[in-house]
C-alpha positions as a printed Julia matrix, in Angstrom:
346×3 Matrix{Float64}:
 -15.19   12.19  -35.33
 -12.2    12.61  -32.52
 -11.35   16.35  -31.61
  -9.54   15.33  -28.76
  -6.44   13.21  -27.18
  -5.86   12.18  -23.09
  -2.93   10.71  -21.79
  -1.84    9.83  -18.33
  -1.95    6.25  -16.79
  -4.73    4.89  -17.17
  -6.21    1.88  -17.87
  -3.72    0.63  -14.63
  -5.77    0.48  -12.09
  -5.19    3.38   -9.98
  -7.38    5.45   -8.17
  -6.46    8.41   -8.3
  -5.83    8.02  -12.04
  -8.92    6.98  -13.06
 -10.91    9.58  -10.42
  -8.84   11.86  -11.91
 -10.0    10.32  -16.12
 -13.38   10.66  -14.28
 -13.63   14.38  -13.03
 -11.95   15.41  -16.55
 -14.25   14.05  -19.1
 -17.35   15.04  -16.11
 -16.01   18.65  -16.66
 -15.22   18.87  -20.21
 -19.01   17.76  -20.8
 -19.75   21.03  -19.22
 -17.55   22.52  -21.68
 -20.04   21.03  -24.93
 -18.14   18.49  -25.49
 -20.01   14.37  -26.29
 -17.77   11.21  -25.24
 -17.54   10.27  -28.72
 -15.3    13.29  -29.3
 -12.7    11.37  -26.98
 -10.48    9.29  -26.89
  -8.06    8.08  -24.28
  -5.25    6.24  -24.66
  -4.73    3.54  -21.9
  -3.03    0.1   -20.37
  -5.83   -1.7   -21.01
  -8.36    0.21  -23.38
 -11.7    -2.64  -22.67
 -11.03   -0.86  -19.26
 -11.21    2.22  -20.14
 -13.87    2.06  -22.95
 -15.98   -0.18  -20.42
 -15.19    1.57  -17.25
 -15.88    5.01  -18.67
 -17.71    5.77  -22.28
 -15.63    6.64  -24.45
 -13.07    5.3   -26.88
 -10.03    4.21  -25.58
  -6.03    3.09  -27.98
  -3.34    0.93  -26.72
  -0.45    3.2   -25.93
   1.39    1.92  -29.81
   2.63    4.69  -31.41
   1.37    4.12  -34.46
  -2.47    3.76  -33.26
  -1.57    7.37  -31.31
  -0.68    8.78  -34.37
  -2.93    7.49  -36.17
  -5.84    9.12  -34.07
  -2.9    12.24  -33.54
  -3.86   12.87  -37.23
  -7.54   13.59  -36.87
  -7.66   15.06  -33.8
  -7.29   18.66  -33.18
  -6.16   18.54  -29.29
  -4.0    16.67  -27.06
  -4.04   16.87  -23.48
  -2.03   14.89  -20.47
  -4.62   14.95  -17.36
  -3.87   15.09  -14.27
  -1.41   12.89  -11.92
   2.76   13.38  -12.39
   3.85   12.86  -15.47
   6.76   14.38  -15.86
   8.87   12.45  -13.86
  11.78   10.18  -13.51
  11.52    8.48   -9.49
   9.9     6.05  -11.45
  10.72    5.66  -14.23
  12.57    7.41  -17.16
  11.37    5.58  -20.29
   7.43    7.22  -18.76
   9.4    10.69  -18.7
  11.0    10.23  -22.61
   7.65    8.33  -23.38
   5.06   11.14  -22.47
   7.91   13.59  -24.24
   8.05   12.57  -27.18
   3.76   12.18  -26.76
   3.68   16.32  -26.57
   6.61   16.66  -29.07
   4.44   15.06  -31.92
   1.48   16.87  -31.49
   4.13   20.29  -31.25
   5.02   19.02  -34.74
   1.34   18.07  -36.15
   0.11   21.4   -35.45
  -1.72   20.43  -32.48
  -2.98   22.06  -28.81
  -1.52   20.86  -26.49
  -2.31   21.6   -22.89
  -0.97   19.6   -19.65
  -3.9    19.87  -16.8
  -3.88   19.69  -13.18
  -0.08   18.18  -12.9
   2.15   18.03  -10.4
   6.01   17.91  -11.34
   8.65   15.81  -10.34
  11.14   15.53   -8.78
  14.0    15.43  -11.73
  16.83   13.86  -10.5
  18.79   13.8   -12.7
  20.3    16.75  -15.27
  18.52   14.86  -18.25
  15.04   14.64  -16.73
  15.37   18.49  -16.4
  16.57   19.45  -19.95
  13.74   17.39  -21.2
  10.94   18.4   -18.82
  11.89   21.99  -19.68
  11.43   21.24  -23.01
   7.83   19.32  -22.83
   6.6    22.01  -20.37
   7.31   25.08  -23.2
   5.77   22.9   -26.05
   2.94   23.51  -24.41
   0.22   25.52  -24.52
  -1.78   25.1   -21.15
   0.24   24.47  -18.17
  -1.56   24.16  -14.37
   0.3    22.39  -11.86
  -1.78   20.99   -9.09
   0.27   23.32   -6.39
   2.96   25.5    -5.24
   6.06   23.07   -5.53
   5.44   21.8    -9.43
   5.3    24.89  -10.26
   8.45   26.96   -8.86
  10.41   23.85  -10.03
   9.06   24.38  -13.99
   9.94   28.0   -13.5
  14.14   26.43  -11.38
  14.41   24.43  -14.83
  13.21   26.94  -17.22
   9.98   27.47  -18.01
   8.26   29.84  -19.83
   5.25   31.33  -17.77
   3.62   33.04  -20.11
   0.31   29.78  -20.57
   0.98   28.63  -16.82
  -1.16   28.74  -14.01
  -1.28   27.44   -9.98
  -4.84   25.11   -9.88
  -5.15   22.33   -8.02
  -5.54   18.68   -8.22
  -9.11   17.65  -10.66
 -10.67   15.48   -8.26
 -11.42   17.95   -6.25
 -13.58   18.75   -8.86
 -15.55   15.65   -8.46
 -19.07   15.94   -6.59
 -20.64   12.95   -6.76
 -20.2    11.14   -3.11
 -21.46    8.02   -1.79
 -23.19    8.26    1.34
 -20.74    8.06    4.37
 -21.87    4.98    6.93
 -18.72    4.42    8.4
 -18.18    0.77    9.91
 -15.94    0.21   13.39
 -12.82   -0.37   10.95
  -9.92    1.43    9.85
  -8.22    1.4     6.42
  -4.95    0.86    4.99
  -3.97    1.79    2.02
  -0.44    1.38    1.39
   1.95    0.95   -1.74
   4.91   -0.71   -2.47
   7.7     1.77   -2.51
  11.62    2.36   -3.92
  12.95    3.58   -0.35
  12.95    0.32    2.1
  11.29    1.13    4.85
   9.52   -0.67    7.64
   5.93   -2.34    6.58
   5.7    -3.81   10.28
   5.57   -0.22   12.39
   2.27   -0.5    11.22
   1.11   -3.33   12.06
   2.47   -2.12   15.13
   0.93    0.97   15.29
  -2.34   -0.94   15.09
  -1.96   -3.91   17.28
  -1.63   -0.34   19.71
  -3.72    1.29   18.97
  -7.9    -0.45   17.67
 -10.1    -0.15   19.98
 -12.44   -3.12   20.92
 -14.57   -4.77   18.28
 -12.13   -2.66   15.57
 -11.8    -4.32   11.74
  -8.22   -2.56    9.26
  -9.83   -2.67    6.41
  -7.39   -3.86    4.15
  -7.65   -1.55    1.01
  -5.86   -1.56   -2.35
  -6.12    0.87   -4.45
  -4.18   -0.65   -7.64
  -4.47   -4.13   -7.85
  -1.85   -6.86   -7.42
   0.64   -3.78   -6.77
  -1.32   -2.83   -3.25
  -2.05   -5.97   -2.14
   1.6    -6.86   -1.64
   2.22   -3.8    -0.34
  -0.34   -4.63    2.14
  -0.08   -8.95    2.7
   1.72   -8.47    5.57
  -1.36   -6.95    7.8
  -3.13  -10.26    7.2
  -1.19  -11.32   10.19
  -3.84   -9.1    11.96
  -6.56  -10.72   13.25
  -9.09   -8.12   13.53
  -7.82   -7.28    9.2
 -10.04   -7.98    6.41
 -10.54   -6.92    2.69
 -11.75   -4.92    0.24
 -12.9    -6.03   -2.62
 -12.05   -3.25   -5.5
 -12.91   -4.02   -8.61
 -13.39    0.1   -10.81
 -12.44    3.47   -9.09
 -15.49    4.46   -8.06
 -14.95    1.02   -5.49
 -12.27    3.44   -3.53
 -14.24    6.17   -2.33
 -17.37    3.55   -0.92
 -14.7     1.65    0.88
 -13.17    4.86    2.46
 -16.87    6.53    2.98
 -17.39    3.68    4.97
 -14.24    3.13    7.54
 -13.68    5.56   10.5
 -10.02    6.41    9.93
  -7.84    6.59    7.66
  -4.01    5.05    7.04
  -2.55    5.42    3.86
   0.42    5.8     1.01
  -1.64    7.09   -2.01
  -2.84   10.44   -2.05
  -6.04   10.21   -3.79
  -7.23    8.41   -0.64
  -6.25   10.65    1.52
  -8.36   13.0    -1.11
 -11.11   11.19   -0.62
 -11.02   10.92    3.36
 -10.54   14.84    3.03
 -13.16   16.28    1.31
 -15.59   13.27    2.88
 -14.21   15.45    6.8
 -13.04   11.4     7.51
  -9.92   11.25   10.09
  -6.44   10.19    8.41
  -2.73   10.0     8.64
  -0.73    9.98    5.4
   2.13    8.48    5.32
   4.94   10.47    2.48
   5.47    8.2    -0.3
   6.76   10.72   -2.64
   6.85   15.19   -1.89
   3.75   15.93   -3.32
   1.62   13.91   -0.84
   2.76   16.71    1.61
   2.77   19.41   -0.8
  -1.19   18.81   -1.43
  -2.08   17.83    1.17
   0.6    19.7     4.33
  -1.53   23.06    4.16
  -4.79   21.36    5.93
  -2.53   18.02    7.54
   0.91   18.35    8.64
   0.7    17.15   11.71
  -1.31   14.31   10.26
   1.21   13.39    7.01
   4.3    11.49    8.67
   7.39   10.47    6.12
   8.23    6.79    5.84
  10.66    6.81    7.97
   8.43    7.41   10.93
   8.24    4.39   13.77
   5.11    2.25   15.63
   5.84    4.41   17.9
   5.03    7.8    15.81
   2.41    6.19   13.59
   0.14    5.38   17.11
   0.78    8.7    17.84
  -0.73   10.76   15.02
  -3.79    7.47   15.06
  -4.61    8.89   18.44
  -3.89   12.67   18.08
  -6.66   12.46   15.05
  -8.85    9.99   16.91
  -8.42   12.51   20.13
  -9.2    16.24   18.03
 -12.94   17.32   17.88
 -14.08   16.11   14.62
 -16.15   18.42   14.27
 -14.69   21.25   14.13
 -11.35   19.15   11.88
 -14.69   18.38    9.26
 -14.53   22.52    9.6
 -11.47   22.44    8.72
 -11.72   20.0     6.09
 -14.58   21.2     4.25
 -13.14   25.0     4.09
 -10.1    23.09    1.91
 -11.62   21.17   -0.17
 -13.9    24.03   -0.55
 -10.97   25.84   -2.16
  -9.39   23.02   -3.16
 -13.14   22.68   -5.78
 -13.2    26.06   -7.27
  -9.62   26.27   -8.26
  -9.54   22.49   -9.5
 -12.71   23.55  -11.42
 -10.48   26.42  -12.71
  -8.57   23.45  -14.41
 -11.8    23.86  -17.34
 -12.19   27.18  -17.13
  -8.19   27.78  -18.38
  -8.7    25.25  -21.01
 -11.78   25.95  -22.47
 -10.2    30.31  -21.81
  -6.73   28.95  -23.63
  -7.79   26.66  -26.32
 -10.95   27.74  -27.11
 -13.12   24.96  -26.33
């Protein structure tokens, strides 16, 4: 009999969301829950079952309401679920899910969340009602907590923790190859991928390769396609989320958009340059790497300069700085599970 429903952006092959789910499952099992007591909503339920060894159901309301009648707890797991930049429809879906759980008398938590961006007045009002329906809210950085307060969220059950993935403790052994790994994703605003290509050509060293690292199939491959013109470029084979960790562990420098690629590099002590396509990147990693996180408007020279600057840093000092930051974040990430056990009586 399932006791807990998990919802998030699962089953789409997104590295960060699948890593988040894996981290949550590992943490919750330490609290005594078994795999058979957990069911996840998924865009590809068969893939989620195979990859995470838990029950999964499609994101249809018939399936959701059926399983909700049998469970006690509903948890939104990681990511920025309440935002209207990707689409207003996703905000409505997750809000209705919370309202349905509230109406059915279930305990509700949103765990390790980012909040926003929320561009519309209607989005802010809907997000406020959704947040206030929850029994526990943990935000992965202070800006999201600040936004929750700004839109009128009651703060009684709100806490600032950290992204769940900082609690992960099974990393592949580093086997650096002579390569710069690059991850790009589609973005709504106009930007010039040629700036990245030009910067890479200017900074590549003799014998160094460009490892094209898609962390969500098809989407990232499309964004990375222009870089295939670089003679030394090659594709990295990504099939399941753990492949992403291995690919990052095997490079000696990372240039990336996706937040969780940069988090992985930070934990592994790998020099990185981030492209800040979403405020969450700077909000989470700005404390440890503000000079290494560039706006999407950065030109070829600025990207090349950031790459050379990080190359020229004392790598031992850099690794120590990353390690201290990651250690503090891990302490806060583990707090997500402590609060879950305390507030929802697990």
